[in-house]
PDB file of C-alpha atoms in Angstrom:
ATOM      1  CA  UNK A   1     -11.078   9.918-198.140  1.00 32.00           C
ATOM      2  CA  UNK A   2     -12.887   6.716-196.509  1.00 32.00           C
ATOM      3  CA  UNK A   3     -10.868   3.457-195.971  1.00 34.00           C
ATOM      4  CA  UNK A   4     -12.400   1.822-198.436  1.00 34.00           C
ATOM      5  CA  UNK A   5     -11.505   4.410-201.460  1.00 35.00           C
ATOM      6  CA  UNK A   6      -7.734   4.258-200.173  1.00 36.00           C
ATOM      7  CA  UNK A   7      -7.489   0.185-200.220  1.00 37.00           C
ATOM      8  CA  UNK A   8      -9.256   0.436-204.157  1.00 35.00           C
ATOM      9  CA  UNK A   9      -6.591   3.545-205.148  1.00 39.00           C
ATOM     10  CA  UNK A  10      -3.630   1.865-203.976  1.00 43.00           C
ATOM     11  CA  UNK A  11      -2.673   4.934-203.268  1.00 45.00           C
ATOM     12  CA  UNK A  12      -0.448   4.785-199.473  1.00 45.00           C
ATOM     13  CA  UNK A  13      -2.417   5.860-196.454  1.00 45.00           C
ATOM     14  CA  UNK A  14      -0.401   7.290-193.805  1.00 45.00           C
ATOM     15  CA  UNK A  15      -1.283   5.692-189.862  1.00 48.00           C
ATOM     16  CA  UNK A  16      -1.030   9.422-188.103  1.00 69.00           C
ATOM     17  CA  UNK A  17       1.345  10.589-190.229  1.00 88.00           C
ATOM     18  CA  UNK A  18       4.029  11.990-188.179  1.00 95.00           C
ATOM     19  CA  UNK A  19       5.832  15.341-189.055  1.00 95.00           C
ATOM     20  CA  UNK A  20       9.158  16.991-188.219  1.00 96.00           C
ATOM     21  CA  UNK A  21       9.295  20.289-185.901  1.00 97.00           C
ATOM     22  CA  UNK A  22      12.131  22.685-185.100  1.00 97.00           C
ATOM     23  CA  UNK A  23      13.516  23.678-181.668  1.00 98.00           C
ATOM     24  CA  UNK A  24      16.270  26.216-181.700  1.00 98.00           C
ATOM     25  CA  UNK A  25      18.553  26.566-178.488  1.00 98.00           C
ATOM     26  CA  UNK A  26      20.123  29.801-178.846  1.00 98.00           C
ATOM     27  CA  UNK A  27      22.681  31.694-176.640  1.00 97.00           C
ATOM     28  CA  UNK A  28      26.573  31.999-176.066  1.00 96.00           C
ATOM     29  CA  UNK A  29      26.399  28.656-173.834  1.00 95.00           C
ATOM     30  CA  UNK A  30      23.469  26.974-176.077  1.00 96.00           C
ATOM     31  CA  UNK A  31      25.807  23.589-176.608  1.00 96.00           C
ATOM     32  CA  UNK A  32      27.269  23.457-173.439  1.00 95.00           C
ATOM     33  CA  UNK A  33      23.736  23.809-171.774  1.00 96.00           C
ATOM     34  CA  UNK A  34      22.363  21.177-173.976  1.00 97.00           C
ATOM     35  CA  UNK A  35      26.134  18.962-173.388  1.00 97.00           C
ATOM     36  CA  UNK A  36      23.780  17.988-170.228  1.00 96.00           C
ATOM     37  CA  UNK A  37      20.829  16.898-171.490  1.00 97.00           C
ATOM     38  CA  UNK A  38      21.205  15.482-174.823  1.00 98.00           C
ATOM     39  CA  UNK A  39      22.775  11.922-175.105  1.00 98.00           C
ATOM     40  CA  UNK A  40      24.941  12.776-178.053  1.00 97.00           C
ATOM     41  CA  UNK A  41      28.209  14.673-177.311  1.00 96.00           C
ATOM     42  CA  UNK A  42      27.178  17.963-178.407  1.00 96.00           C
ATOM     43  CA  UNK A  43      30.366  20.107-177.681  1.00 93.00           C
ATOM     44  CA  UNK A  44      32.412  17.422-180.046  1.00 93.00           C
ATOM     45  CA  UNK A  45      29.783  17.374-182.627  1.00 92.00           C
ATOM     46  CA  UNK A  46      30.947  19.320-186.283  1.00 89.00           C
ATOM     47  CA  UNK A  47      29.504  22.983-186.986  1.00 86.00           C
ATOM     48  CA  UNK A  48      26.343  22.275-189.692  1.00 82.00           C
ATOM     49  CA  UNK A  49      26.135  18.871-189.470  1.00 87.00           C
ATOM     50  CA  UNK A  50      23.205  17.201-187.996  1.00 94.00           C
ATOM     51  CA  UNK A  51      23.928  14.164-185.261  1.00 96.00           C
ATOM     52  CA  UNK A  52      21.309  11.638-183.824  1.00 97.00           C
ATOM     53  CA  UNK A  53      20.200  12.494-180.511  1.00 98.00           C
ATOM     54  CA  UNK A  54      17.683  12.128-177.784  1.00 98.00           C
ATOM     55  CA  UNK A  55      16.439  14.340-174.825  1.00 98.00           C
ATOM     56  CA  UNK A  56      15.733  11.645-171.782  1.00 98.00           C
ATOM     57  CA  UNK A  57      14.202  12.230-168.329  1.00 97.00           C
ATOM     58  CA  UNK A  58      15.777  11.441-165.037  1.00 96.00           C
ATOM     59  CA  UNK A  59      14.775   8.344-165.463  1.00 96.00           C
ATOM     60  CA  UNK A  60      16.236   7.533-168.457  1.00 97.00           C
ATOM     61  CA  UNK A  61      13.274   7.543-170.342  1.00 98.00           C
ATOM     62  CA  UNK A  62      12.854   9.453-173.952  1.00 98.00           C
ATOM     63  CA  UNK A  63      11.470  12.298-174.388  1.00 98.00           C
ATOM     64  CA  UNK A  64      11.814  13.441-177.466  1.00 98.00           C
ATOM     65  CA  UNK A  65      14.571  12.149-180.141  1.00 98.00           C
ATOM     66  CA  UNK A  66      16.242  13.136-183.251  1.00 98.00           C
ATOM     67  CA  UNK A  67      18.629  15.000-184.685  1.00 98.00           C
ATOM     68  CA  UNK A  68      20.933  18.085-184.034  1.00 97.00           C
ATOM     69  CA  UNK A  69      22.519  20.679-185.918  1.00 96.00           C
ATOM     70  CA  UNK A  70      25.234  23.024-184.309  1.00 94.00           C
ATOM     71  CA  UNK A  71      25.646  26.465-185.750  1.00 91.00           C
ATOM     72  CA  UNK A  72      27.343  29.367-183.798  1.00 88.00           C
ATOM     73  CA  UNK A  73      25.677  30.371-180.357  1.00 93.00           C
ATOM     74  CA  UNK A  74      22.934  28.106-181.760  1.00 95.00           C
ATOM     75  CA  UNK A  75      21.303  24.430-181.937  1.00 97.00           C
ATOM     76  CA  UNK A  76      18.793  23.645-183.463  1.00 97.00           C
ATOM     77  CA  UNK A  77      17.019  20.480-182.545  1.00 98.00           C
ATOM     78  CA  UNK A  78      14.754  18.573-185.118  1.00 98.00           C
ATOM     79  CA  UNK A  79      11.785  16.370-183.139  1.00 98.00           C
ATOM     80  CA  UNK A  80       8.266  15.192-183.915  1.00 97.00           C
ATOM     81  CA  UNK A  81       6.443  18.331-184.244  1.00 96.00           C
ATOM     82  CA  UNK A  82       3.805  17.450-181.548  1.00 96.00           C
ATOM     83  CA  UNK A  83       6.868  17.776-179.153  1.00 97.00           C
ATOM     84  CA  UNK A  84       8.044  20.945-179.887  1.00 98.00           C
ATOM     85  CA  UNK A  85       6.172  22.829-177.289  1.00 97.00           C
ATOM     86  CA  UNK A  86       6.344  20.321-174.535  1.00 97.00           C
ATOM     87  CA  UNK A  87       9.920  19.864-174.869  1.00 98.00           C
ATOM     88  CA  UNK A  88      10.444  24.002-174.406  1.00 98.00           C
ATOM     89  CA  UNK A  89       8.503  24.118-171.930  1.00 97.00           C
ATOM     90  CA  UNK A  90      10.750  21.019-170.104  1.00 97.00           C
ATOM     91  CA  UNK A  91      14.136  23.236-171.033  1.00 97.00           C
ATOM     92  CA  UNK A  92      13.088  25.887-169.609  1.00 96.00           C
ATOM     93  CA  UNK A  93      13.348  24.833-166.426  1.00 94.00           C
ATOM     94  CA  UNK A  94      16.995  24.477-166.787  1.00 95.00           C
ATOM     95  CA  UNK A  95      17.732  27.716-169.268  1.00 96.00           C
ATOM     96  CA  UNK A  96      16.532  30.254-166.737  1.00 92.00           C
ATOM     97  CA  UNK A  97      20.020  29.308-165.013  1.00 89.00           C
ATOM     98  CA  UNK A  98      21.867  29.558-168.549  1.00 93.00           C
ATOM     99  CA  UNK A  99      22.678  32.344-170.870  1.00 95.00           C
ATOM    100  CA  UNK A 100      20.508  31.159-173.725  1.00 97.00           C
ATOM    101  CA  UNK A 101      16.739  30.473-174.733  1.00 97.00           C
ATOM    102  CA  UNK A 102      14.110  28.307-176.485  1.00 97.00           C
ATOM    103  CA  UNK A 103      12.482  29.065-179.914  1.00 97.00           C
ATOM    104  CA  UNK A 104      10.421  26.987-181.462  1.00 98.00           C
ATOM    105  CA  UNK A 105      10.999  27.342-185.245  1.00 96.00           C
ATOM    106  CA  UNK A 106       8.425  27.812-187.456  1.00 93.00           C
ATOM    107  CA  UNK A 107       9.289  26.246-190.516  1.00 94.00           C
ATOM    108  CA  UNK A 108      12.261  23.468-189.835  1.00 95.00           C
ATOM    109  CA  UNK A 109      12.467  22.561-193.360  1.00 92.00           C
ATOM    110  CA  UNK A 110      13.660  26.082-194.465  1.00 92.00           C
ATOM    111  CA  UNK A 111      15.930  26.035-191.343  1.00 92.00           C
ATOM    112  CA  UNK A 112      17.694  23.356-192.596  1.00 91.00           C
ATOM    113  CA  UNK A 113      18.357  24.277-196.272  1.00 86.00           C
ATOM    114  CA  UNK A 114      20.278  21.346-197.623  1.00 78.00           C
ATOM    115  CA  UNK A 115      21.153  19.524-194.617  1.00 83.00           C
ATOM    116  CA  UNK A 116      21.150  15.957-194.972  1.00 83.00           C
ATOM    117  CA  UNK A 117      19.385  14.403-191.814  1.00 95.00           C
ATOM    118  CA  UNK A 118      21.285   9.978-190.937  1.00 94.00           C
ATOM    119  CA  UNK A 119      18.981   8.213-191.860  1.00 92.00           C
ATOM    120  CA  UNK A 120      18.491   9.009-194.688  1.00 94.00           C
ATOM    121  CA  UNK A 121      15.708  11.435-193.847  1.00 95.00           C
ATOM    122  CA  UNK A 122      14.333  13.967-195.940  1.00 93.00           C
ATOM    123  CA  UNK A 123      12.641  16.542-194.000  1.00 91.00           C
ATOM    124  CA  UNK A 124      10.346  17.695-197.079  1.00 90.00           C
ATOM    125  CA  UNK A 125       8.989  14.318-197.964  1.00 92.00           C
ATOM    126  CA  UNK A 126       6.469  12.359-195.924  1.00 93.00           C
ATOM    127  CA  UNK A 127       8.600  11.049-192.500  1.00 95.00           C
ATOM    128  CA  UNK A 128       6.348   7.221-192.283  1.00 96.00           C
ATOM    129  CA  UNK A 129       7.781   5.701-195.338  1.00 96.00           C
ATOM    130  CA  UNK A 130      11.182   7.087-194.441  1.00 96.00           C
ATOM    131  CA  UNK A 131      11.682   6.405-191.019  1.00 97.00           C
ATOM    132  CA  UNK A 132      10.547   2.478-191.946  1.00 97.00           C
ATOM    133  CA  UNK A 133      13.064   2.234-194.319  1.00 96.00           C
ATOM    134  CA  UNK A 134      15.532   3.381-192.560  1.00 97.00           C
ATOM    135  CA  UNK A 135      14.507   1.137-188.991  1.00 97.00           C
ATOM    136  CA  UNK A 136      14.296   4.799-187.323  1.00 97.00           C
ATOM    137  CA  UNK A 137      12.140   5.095-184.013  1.00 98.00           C
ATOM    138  CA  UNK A 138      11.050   8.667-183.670  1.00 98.00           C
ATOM    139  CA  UNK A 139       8.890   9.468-180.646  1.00 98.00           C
ATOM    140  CA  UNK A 140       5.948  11.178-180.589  1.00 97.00           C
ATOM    141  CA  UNK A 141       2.933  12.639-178.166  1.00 96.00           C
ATOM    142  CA  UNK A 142       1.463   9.109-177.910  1.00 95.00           C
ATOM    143  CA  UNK A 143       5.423   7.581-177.290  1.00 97.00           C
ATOM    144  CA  UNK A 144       7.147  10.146-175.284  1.00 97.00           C
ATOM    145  CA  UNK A 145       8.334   8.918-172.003  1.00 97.00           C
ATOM    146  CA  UNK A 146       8.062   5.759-172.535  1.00 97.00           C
ATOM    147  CA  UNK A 147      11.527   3.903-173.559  1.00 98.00           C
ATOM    148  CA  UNK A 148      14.866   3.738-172.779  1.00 97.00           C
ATOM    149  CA  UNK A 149      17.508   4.792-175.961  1.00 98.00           C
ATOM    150  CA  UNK A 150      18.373   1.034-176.159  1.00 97.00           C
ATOM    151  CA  UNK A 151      14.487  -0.098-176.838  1.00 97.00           C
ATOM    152  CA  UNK A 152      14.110   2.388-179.916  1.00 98.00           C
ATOM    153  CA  UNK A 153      17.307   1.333-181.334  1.00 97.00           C
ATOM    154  CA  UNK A 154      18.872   4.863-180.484  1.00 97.00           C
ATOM    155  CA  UNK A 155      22.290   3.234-179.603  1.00 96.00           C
ATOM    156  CA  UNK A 156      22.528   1.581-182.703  1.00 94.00           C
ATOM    157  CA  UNK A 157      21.936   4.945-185.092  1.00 95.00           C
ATOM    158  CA  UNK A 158      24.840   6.698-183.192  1.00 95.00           C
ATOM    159  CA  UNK A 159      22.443   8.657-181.236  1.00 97.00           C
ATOM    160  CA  UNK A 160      24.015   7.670-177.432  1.00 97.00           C
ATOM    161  CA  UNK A 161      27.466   8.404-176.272  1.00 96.00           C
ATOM    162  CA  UNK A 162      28.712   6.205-173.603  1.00 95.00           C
ATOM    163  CA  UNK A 163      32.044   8.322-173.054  1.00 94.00           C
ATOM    164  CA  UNK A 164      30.827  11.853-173.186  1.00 91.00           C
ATOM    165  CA  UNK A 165      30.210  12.241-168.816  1.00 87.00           C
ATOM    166  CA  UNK A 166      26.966  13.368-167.274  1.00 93.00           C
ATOM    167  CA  UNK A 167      23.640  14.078-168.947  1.00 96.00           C
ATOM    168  CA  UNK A 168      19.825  14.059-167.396  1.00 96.00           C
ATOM    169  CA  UNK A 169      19.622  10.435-167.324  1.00 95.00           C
ATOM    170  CA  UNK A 170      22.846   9.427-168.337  1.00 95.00           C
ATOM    171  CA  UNK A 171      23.237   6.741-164.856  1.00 95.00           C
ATOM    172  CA  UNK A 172      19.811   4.867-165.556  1.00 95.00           C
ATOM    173  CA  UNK A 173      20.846   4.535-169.936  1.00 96.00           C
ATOM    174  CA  UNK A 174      24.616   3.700-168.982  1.00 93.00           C
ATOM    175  CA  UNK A 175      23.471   1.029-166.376  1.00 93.00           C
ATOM    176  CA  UNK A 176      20.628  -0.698-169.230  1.00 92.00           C
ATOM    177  CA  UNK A 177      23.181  -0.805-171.497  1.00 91.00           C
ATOM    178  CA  UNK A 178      26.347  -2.418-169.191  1.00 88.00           C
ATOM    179  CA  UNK A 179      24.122  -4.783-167.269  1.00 86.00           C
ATOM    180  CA  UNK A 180      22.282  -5.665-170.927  1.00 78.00           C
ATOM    181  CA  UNK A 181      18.818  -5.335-168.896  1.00 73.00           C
ATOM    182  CA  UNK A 182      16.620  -4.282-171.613  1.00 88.00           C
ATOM    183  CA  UNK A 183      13.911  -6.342-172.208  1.00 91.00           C
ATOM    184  CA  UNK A 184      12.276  -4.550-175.418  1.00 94.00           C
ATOM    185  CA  UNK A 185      14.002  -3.937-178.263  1.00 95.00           C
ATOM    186  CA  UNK A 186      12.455  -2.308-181.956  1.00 96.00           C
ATOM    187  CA  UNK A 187      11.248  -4.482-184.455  1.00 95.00           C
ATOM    188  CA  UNK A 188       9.987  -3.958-188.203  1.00 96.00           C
ATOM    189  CA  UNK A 189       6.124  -5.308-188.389  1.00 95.00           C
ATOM    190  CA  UNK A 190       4.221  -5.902-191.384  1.00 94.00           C
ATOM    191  CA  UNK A 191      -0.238  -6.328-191.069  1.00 93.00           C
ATOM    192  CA  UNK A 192      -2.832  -7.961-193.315  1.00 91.00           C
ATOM    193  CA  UNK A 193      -6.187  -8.102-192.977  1.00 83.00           C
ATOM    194  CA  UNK A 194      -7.087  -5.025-191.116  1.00 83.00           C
ATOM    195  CA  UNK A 195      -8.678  -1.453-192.184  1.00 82.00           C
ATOM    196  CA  UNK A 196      -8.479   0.312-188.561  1.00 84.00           C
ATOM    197  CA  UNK A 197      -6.003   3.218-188.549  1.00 85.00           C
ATOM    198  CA  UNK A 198      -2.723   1.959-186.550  1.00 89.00           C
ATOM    199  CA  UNK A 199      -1.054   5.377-184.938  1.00 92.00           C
ATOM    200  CA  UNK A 200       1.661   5.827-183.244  1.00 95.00           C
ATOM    201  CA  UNK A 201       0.818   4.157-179.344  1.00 95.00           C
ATOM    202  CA  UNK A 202      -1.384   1.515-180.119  1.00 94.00           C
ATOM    203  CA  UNK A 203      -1.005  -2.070-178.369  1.00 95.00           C
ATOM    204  CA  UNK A 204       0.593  -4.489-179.468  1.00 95.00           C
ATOM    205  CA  UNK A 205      -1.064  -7.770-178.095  1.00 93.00           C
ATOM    206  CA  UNK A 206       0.080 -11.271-178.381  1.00 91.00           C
ATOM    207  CA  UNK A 207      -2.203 -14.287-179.070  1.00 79.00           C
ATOM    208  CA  UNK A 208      -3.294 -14.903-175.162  1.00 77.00           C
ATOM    209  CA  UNK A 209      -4.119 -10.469-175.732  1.00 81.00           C
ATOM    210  CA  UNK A 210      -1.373  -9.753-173.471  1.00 88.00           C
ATOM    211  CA  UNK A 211       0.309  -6.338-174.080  1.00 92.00           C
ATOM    212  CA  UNK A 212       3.651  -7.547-175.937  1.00 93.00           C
ATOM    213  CA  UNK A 213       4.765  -3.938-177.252  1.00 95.00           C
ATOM    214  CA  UNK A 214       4.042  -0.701-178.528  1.00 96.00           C
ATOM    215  CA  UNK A 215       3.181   0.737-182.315  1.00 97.00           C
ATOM    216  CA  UNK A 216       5.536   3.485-182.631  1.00 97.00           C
ATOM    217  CA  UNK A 217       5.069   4.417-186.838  1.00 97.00           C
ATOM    218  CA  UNK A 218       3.204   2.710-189.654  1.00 95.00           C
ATOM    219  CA  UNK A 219       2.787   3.200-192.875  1.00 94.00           C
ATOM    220  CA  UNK A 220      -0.955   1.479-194.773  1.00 90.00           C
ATOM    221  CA  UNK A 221      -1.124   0.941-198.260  1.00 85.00           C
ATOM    222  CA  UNK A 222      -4.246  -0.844-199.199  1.00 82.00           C
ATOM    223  CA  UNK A 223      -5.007  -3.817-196.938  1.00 85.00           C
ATOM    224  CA  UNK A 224      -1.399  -4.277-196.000  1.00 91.00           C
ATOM    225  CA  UNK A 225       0.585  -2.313-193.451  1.00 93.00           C
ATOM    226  CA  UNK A 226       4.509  -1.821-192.952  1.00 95.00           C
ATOM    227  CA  UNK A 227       5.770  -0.427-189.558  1.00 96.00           C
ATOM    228  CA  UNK A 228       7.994   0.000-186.401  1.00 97.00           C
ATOM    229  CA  UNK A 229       7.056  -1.439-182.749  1.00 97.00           C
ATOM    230  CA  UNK A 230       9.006  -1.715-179.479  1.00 97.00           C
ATOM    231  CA  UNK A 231       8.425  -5.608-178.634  1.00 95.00           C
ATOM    232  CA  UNK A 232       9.303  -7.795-175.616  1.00 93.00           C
ATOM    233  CA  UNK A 233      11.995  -9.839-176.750  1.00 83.00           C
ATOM    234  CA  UNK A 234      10.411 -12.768-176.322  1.00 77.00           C
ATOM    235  CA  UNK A 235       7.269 -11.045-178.447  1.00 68.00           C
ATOM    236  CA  UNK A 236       8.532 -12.214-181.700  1.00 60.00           C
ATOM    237  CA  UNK A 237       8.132 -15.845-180.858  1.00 61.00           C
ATOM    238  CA  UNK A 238       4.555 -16.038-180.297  1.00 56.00           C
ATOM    239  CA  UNK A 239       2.659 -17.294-183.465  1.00 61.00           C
ATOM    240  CA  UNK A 240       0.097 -14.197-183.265  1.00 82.00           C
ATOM    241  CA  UNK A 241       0.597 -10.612-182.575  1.00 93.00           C
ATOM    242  CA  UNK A 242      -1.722  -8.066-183.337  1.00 93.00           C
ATOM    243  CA  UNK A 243      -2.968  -4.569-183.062  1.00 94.00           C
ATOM    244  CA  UNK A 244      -6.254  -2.992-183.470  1.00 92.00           C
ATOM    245  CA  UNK A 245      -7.711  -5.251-185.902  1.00 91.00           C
ATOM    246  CA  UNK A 246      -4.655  -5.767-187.678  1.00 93.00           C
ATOM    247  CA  UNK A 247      -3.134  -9.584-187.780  1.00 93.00           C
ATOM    248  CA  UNK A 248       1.045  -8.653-187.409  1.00 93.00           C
ATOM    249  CA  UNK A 249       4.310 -10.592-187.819  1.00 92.00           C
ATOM    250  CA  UNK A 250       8.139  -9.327-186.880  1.00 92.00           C
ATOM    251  CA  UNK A 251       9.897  -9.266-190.488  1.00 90.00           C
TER     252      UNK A 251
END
């Protein structure tokens, strides 16, 4: 369908729609192997219910995020389906020195039955709208790496424990969040007047087109435009932002 039909329809256009993928960590050890990596604390987390999560790098940085669901001798970790792969790939490293292995799930919806995801987020219905309404970052291919927990408003959705010891990571998160050095936080955006597709890792740019911030989900409908962004702080005060050739404002 061309831009143009979508904006007459008034149908909603998704921006890169992004989609949920399954990870399954499974082995006698799988949540004490994944105790030090994930922020949440695994180990404490209740059997069948899912938790907010993230998977960072050494340098604090996210890899992937989400949510995850304990079962016995398994977890099963719900990302951005683009991620699925990439992020086995990364635990294997670690695994060969563990009792348990990656599998990539084919079909996470089914895996979950009628688990609620926090958000609320339901896994068979488009994830734009929802994670929008519900002020949830989730990274993706064009996002990974990129942020500290505290920028994509991990902390906030229960997602970080500060109390849980050691993770990959854990020193660089724990030190942004006691010395309050973060300097980009998530915002909700709103666009007119623009027809260019806004995915997930497009610029934001302030008025004087300096990079301010980062598109991380949007949602089009017509010639207006809902989404999420990581901004500089300060972002939000400058009396234009935009991306691609969409004119934006912090709401």
């Amino acid at each position: 369908m061309s831009h143009s039909e979508s904006n007459h329809s008034g149908e909603p256009k998704p921006a890169a729609d992004l989609t949920l993928g399954g990870l399954a960590i499974v082995g006698p050890d799988a949540a004490g192997f994944l105790q030090g990596y994930l922020t949440h604390d695994v180990e404490a987390s209740a059997a069948d219910s899912a938790q907010p999560t993230a998977l960072t790098t050494l340098k604090g940085r996210v890899l992937a995020n989400g949510w995850a669901l304990r079962e016995q001798d398994r977890v099963l970790l719900v990302i951005e389906a683009g991620l699925v792969l990439g992020v086995a790939e990364f635990l294997r490293k670690y695994l060969a020195f563990s009792k348990s292995t990656a599998e990539p799930v084919d079909d996470v919806s089914a895996e979950l039955g009628g688990v609620e995801l926090p958000g609320p987020i339901d896994p068979r219905q488009p994830l734009n709208p929802q994670l929008i309404a519900a002020r949830l970052a989730l990274v993706s291919t064009a996002t990974s790496d990129e942020f500290l927990p505290q920028m994509l408003g991990l902390v906030d959705q229960g997602a970080v424990n500060f109390d849980k010891g050691c993770y990959l990571g854990q020193e660089v998160v724990a030190r942004a969040q006691h010395r309050g050095a973060v300097k980009r936080r998530l915002q909700r955006i709103s666009g007119t007047r623009g027809a260019a597709e806004l995915a997930a890792g497009t610029d934001v740019t302030a008025g004087d087109a300096r990079r301010v911030g980062t598109v991380i989900v949007s949602q089009q409908q017509g010639d207006k435009l809902q989404g999420l962004a990581v901004l500089n702080v300060a972002a939000d005060a400058h009396a234009t932002l935009a991306a691609a050739d969409w004119a934006l404002e912090v709401v």
